[in-house]
Short mmCIF file of C-alpha atoms in Angstrom, two decimals:
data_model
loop_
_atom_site.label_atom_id
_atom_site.label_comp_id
_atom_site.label_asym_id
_atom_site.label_seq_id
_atom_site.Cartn_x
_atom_site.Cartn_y
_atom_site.Cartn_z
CA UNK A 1 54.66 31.73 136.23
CA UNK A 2 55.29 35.69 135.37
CA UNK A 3 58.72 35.02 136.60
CA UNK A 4 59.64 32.46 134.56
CA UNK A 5 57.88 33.88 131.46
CA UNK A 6 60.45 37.02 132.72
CA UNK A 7 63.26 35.29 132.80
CA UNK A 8 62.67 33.46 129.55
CA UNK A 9 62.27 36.26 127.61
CA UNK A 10 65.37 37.97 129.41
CA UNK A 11 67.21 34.85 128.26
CA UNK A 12 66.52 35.22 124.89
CA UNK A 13 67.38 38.84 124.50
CA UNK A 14 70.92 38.06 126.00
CA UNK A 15 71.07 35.13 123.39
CA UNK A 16 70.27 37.36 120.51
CA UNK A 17 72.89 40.01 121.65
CA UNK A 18 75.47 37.20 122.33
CA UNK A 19 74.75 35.77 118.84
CA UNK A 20 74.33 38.79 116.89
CA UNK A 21 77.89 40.23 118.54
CA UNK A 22 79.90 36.62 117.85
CA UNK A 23 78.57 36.60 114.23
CA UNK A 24 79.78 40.29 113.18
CA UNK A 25 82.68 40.98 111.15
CA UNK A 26 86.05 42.07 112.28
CA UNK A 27 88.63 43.73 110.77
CA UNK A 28 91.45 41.62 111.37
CA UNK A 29 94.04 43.68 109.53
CA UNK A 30 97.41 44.76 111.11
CA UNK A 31 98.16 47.31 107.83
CA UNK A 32 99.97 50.71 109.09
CA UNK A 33 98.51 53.77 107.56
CA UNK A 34 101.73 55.73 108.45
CA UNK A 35 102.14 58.41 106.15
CA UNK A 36 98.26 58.36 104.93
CA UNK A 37 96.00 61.03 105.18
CA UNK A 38 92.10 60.13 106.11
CA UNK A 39 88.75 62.50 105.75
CA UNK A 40 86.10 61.09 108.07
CA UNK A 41 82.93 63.17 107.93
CA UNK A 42 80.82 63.13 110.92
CA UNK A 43 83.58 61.54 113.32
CA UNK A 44 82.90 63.35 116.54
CA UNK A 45 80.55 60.10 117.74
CA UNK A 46 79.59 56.81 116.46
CA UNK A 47 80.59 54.77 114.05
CA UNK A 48 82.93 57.89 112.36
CA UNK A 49 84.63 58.89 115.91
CA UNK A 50 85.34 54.66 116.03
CA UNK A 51 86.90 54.71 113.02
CA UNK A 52 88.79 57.88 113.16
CA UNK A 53 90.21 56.32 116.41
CA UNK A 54 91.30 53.38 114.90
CA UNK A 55 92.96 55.17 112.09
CA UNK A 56 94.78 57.49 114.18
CA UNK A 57 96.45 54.59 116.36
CA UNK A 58 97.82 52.76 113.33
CA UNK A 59 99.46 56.44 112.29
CA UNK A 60 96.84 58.05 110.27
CA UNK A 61 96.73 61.97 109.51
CA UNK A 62 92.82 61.77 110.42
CA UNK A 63 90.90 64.49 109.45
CA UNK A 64 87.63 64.90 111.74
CA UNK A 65 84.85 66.67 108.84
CA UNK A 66 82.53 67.50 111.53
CA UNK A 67 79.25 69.97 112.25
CA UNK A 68 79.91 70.47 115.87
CA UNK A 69 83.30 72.17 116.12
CA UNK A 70 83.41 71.97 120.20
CA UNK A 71 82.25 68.44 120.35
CA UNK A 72 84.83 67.29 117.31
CA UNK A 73 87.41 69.52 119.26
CA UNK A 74 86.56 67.31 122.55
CA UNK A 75 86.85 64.56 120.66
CA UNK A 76 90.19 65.22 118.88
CA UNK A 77 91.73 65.53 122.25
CA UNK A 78 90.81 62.33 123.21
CA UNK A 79 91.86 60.92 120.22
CA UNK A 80 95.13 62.30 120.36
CA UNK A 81 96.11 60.78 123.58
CA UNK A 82 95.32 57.18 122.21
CA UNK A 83 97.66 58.01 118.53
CA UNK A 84 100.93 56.80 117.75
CA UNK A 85 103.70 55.55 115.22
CA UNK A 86 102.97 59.32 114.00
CA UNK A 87 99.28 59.40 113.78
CA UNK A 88 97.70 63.13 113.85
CA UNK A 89 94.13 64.66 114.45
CA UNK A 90 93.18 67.72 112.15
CA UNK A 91 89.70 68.99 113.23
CA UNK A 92 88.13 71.35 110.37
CA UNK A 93 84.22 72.54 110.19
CA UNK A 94 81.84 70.32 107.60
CA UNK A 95 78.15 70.33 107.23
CA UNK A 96 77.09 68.11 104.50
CA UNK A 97 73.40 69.38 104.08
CA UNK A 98 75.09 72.80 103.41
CA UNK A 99 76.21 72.84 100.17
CA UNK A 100 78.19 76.21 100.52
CA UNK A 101 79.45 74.77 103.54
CA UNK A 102 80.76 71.44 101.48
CA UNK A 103 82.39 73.68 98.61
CA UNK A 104 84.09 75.60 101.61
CA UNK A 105 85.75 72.42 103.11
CA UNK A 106 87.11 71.13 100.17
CA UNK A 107 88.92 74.49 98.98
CA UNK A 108 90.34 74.16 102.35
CA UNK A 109 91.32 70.47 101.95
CA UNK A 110 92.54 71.36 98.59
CA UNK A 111 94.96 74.06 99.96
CA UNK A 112 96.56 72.61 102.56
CA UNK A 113 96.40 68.94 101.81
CA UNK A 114 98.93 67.52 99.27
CA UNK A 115 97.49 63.80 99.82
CA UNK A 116 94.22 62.37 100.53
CA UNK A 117 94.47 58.60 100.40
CA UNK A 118 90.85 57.53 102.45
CA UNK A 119 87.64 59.47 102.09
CA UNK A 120 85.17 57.96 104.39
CA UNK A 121 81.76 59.86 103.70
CA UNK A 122 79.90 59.01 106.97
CA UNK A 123 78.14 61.61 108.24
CA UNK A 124 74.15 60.79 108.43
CA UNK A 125 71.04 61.44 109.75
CA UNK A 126 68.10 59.92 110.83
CA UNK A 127 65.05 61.92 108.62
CA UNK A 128 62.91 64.67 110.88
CA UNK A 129 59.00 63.67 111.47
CA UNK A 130 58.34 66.58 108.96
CA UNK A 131 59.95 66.79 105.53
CA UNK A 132 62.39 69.48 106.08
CA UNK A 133 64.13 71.73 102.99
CA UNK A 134 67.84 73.28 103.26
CA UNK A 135 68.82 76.45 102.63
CA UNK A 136 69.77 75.43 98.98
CA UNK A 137 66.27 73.90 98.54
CA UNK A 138 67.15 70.20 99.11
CA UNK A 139 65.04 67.53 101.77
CA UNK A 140 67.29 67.57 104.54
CA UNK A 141 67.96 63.62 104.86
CA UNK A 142 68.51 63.52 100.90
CA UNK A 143 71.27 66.47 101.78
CA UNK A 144 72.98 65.46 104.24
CA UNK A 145 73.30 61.80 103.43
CA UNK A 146 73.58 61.76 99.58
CA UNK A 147 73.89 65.29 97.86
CA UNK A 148 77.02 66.53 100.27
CA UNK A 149 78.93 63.37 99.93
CA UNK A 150 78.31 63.21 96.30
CA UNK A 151 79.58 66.81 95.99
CA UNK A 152 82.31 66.87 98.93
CA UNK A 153 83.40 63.55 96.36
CA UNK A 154 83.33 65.10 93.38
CA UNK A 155 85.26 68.54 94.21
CA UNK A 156 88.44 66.34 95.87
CA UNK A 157 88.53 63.32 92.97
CA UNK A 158 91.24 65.35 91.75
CA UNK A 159 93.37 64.96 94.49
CA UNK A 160 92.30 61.29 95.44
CA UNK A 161 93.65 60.30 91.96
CA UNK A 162 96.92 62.21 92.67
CA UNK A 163 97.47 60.18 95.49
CA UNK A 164 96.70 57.05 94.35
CA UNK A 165 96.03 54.27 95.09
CA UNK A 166 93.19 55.59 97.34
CA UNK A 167 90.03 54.52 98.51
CA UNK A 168 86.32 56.16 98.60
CA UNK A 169 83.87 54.68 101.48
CA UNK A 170 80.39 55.41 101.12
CA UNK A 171 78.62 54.07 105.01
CA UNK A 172 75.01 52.89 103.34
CA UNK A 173 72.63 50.63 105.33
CA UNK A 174 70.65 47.27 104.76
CA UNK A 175 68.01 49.71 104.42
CA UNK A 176 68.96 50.20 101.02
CA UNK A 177 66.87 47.21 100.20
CA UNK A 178 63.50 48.54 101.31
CA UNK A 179 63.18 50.89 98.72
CA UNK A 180 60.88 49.21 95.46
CA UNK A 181 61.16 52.48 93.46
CA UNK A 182 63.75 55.62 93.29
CA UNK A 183 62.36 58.17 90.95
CA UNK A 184 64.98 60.58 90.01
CA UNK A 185 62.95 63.25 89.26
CA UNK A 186 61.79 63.26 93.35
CA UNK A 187 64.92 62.72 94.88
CA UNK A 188 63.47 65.73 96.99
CA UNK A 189 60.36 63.73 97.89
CA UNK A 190 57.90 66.31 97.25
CA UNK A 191 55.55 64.32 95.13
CA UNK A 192 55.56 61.02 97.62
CA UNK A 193 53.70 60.81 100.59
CA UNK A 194 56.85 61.52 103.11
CA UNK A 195 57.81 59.60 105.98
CA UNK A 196 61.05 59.50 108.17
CA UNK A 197 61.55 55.65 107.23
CA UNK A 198 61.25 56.49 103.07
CA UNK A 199 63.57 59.87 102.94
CA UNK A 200 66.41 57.54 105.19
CA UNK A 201 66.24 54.42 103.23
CA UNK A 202 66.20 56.05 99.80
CA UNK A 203 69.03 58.25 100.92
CA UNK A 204 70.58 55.15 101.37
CA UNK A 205 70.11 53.15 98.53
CA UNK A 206 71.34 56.65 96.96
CA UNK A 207 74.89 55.96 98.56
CA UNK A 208 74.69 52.25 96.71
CA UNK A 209 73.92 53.38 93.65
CA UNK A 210 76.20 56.76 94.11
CA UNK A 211 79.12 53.82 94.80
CA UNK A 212 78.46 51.64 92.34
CA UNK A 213 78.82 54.46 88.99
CA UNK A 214 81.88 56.51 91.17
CA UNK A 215 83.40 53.38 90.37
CA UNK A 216 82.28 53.05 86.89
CA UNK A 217 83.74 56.29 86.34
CA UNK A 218 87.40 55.59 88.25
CA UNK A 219 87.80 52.48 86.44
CA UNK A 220 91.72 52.74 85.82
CA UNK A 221 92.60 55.51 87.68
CA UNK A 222 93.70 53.47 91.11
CA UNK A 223 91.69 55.39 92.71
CA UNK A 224 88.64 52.58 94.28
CA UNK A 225 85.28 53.09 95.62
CA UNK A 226 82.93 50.80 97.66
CA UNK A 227 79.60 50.87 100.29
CA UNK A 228 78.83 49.42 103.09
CA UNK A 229 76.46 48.12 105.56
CA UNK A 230 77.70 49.17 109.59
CA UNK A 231 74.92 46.31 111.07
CA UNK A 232 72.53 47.29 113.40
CA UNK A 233 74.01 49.77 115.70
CA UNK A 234 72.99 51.49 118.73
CA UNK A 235 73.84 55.01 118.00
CA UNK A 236 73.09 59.01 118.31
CA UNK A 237 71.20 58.96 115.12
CA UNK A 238 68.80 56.72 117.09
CA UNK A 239 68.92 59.09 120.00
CA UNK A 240 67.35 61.41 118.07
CA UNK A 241 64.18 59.80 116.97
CA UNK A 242 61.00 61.01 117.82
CA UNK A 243 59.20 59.32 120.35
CA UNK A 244 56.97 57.53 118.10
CA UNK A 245 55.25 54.22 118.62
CA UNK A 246 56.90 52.86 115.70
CA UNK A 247 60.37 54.63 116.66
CA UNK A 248 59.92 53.44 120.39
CA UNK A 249 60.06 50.06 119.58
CA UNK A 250 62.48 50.32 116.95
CA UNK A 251 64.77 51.72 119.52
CA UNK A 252 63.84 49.19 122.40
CA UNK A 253 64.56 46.24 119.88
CA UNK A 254 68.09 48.08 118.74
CA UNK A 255 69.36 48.88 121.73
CA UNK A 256 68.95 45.18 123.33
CA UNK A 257 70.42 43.54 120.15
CA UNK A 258 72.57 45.73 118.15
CA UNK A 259 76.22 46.52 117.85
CA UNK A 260 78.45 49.18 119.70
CA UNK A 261 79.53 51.60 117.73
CA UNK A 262 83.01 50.29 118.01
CA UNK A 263 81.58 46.79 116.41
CA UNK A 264 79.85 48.61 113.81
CA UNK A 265 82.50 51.08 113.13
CA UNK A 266 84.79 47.69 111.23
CA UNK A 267 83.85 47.12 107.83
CA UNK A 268 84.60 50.44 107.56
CA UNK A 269 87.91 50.79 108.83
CA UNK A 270 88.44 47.09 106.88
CA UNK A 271 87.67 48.77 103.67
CA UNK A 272 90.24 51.68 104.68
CA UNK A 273 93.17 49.61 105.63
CA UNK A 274 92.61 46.08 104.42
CA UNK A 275 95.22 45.09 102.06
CA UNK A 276 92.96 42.26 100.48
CA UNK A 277 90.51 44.94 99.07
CA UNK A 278 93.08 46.92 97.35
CA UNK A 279 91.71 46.92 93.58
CA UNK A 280 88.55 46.50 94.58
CA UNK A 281 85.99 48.44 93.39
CA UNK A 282 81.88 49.27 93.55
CA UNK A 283 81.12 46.62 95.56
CA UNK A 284 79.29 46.39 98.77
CA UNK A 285 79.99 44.97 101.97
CA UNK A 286 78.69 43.98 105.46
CA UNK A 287 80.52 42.40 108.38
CA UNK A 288 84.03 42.62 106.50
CA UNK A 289 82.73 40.93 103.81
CA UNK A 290 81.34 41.50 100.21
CA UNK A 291 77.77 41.05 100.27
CA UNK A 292 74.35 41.56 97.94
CA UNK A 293 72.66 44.73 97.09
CA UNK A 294 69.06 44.59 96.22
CA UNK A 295 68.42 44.21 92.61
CA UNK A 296 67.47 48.01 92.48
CA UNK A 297 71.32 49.15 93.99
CA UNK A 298 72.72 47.34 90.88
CA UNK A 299 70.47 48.91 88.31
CA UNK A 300 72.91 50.70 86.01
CA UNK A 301 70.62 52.76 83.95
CA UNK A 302 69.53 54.24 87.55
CA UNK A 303 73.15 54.40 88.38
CA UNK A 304 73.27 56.71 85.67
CA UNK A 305 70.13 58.34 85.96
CA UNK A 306 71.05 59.39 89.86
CA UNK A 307 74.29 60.95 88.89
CA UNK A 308 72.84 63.12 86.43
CA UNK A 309 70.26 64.32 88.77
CA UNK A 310 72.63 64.98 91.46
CA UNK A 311 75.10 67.01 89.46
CA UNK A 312 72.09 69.40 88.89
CA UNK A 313 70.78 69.11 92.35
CA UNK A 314 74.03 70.37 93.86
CA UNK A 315 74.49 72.55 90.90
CA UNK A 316 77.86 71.10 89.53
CA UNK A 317 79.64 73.21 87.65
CA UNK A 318 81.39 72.49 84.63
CA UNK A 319 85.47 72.61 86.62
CA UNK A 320 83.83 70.49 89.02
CA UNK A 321 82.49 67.77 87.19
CA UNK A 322 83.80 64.01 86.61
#
């Protein structure tokens, strides 16, 4: 009896992996990016290091905007081996929950870097069991996820519209939809009971509403901007967990049915190369295709509301501003 029970429920794991992997999107473009210069933050595993490796085969200049110098390094190496019709690897130090460390990257970019046609803001983190504060005073999740990409953005818009037509990608999550409240006056979370579930999800519904008025404001210039959803995907950040009940489980059920990182690493790379997207702008999509927000990622007065309060969270300065 346990042995059938065993195998039954064996059976229907491999089902749900089959189906889930036969159902998710593909990018089915053949588009060169010869001659195109790409910023992928946190590309030295995952879903970034996928697409950075895609890029670099169909003759990207990929630039790896990583934390981990030796690792990114490693992985440059690798990358290198698999590049051609004149792809290149540039490896250059970026932590986005360091805003000094953001400002620093994008002078660099800025003086060596005549073109940037892709931006893919990536990098992420899972939140810590305890609410954590950065050096410049901001919760860690809500820094790394939202505030550095919305600054690392704003400081090379500039150059994105010089080298138009470009394209922003912002990576958001399904998990934008849990959220039933963003107050923009706590985008620190010190007022809110905290949890590691409520500083990730709000950081990414951040990233959907972050996309949504970029693209408000870069109406015209040819310069696009769009989020996404990677699917469920069996990566570092769930690695890192704690060791929770809760977290155990969540990883148990993720890492039976979930993507690669390879799988989950296409809608962005569709969104970077796809020539059917060109144009198109503040939209979201999952599976290489556009899908719904929740009705609080296309709320425009908080669209508003959110870019406001970042520009005084990061402290953006008048030359800075767009």
């Amino acid at each position: 009896m346990w042995l059938s029970v065993l195998v039954g429920v064996v059976g229907l794991v491999v089902g749900l992996r089959l189906w889930y992997r036969t159902l998710s999107g593909r990018c089915v473009s053949s588009a060169s990016m010869r001659g195109k210069t790409v910023i992928v933050t946190g590309a030295s595993a995952g879903i970034g290091l996928h697409t950075a490796a895609d890029l670099v085969k169909r003759g990207a200049r990929v630039i790896l905007a990583c934390r981990n110098l030796e690792k990114a390094r490693r992985v440059a190496d690798e990358l290198r081996k698999g590049a051609s019709d004149g792809g290149e690897v540039v490896v250059k130090h970026l932590d986005t929950s360091d805003l000094a460390s953001v400002r620093r990257f994008a002078q660099e970019i800025l003086d060596t870097e005549k073109h940037i046609h892709v931006l893919v803001n990536n990098a992420g983190i899972y939140a810590p069991e305890e609410r954590q504060v950065t050096g410049d005073g901001l919760e860690v999740t809500m820094a790394t996820n939202h505030f550095g990409h919305f600054l690392l953005t704003n400081l090379l818009l500039d150059r994105l519209k010089q080298s138009s037509p470009s394209r922003i990608i912002n990576v958001s999550s399904l998990g934008h939809k849990m959220p039933t409240s963003l107050d923009t006056d706590d985008l620190n979370l010190q007022s809110e009971s905290y949890s590691q579930m409520t500083a990730y999800v709000k950081s990414k519904l951040c990233n959907v509403l972050f996309t949504l008025e970029l693209a408000r404001r870069l109406q015209g210039t040819g310069v696009t901007a769009n989020s996404l959803h990677p699917g469920v995907v069996h990566t570092d950040i769930m690695r890192r967990r704690a060791n929770s009940f809760f977290n155990l489980l969540l990883k148990l059920c993720i890492s039976t049915v979930s993507k690669d990182p390879a799988l989950g690493a296409q809608t962005t790379i569709h969104l970077a190369v796809a020539v059917e997207v060109e144009g198109v702008s503040g939209k979201y999509f999952a599976d290489c295709k556009e899908a719904p927000t929740s009705s609080l990622g296309r709320d425009k007065d908080l669209t508003r509301k959110l870019w406001e309060a970042s520009e005084k969270a990061v402290k953006l300065t008048p030359g800075e501003a767009h």
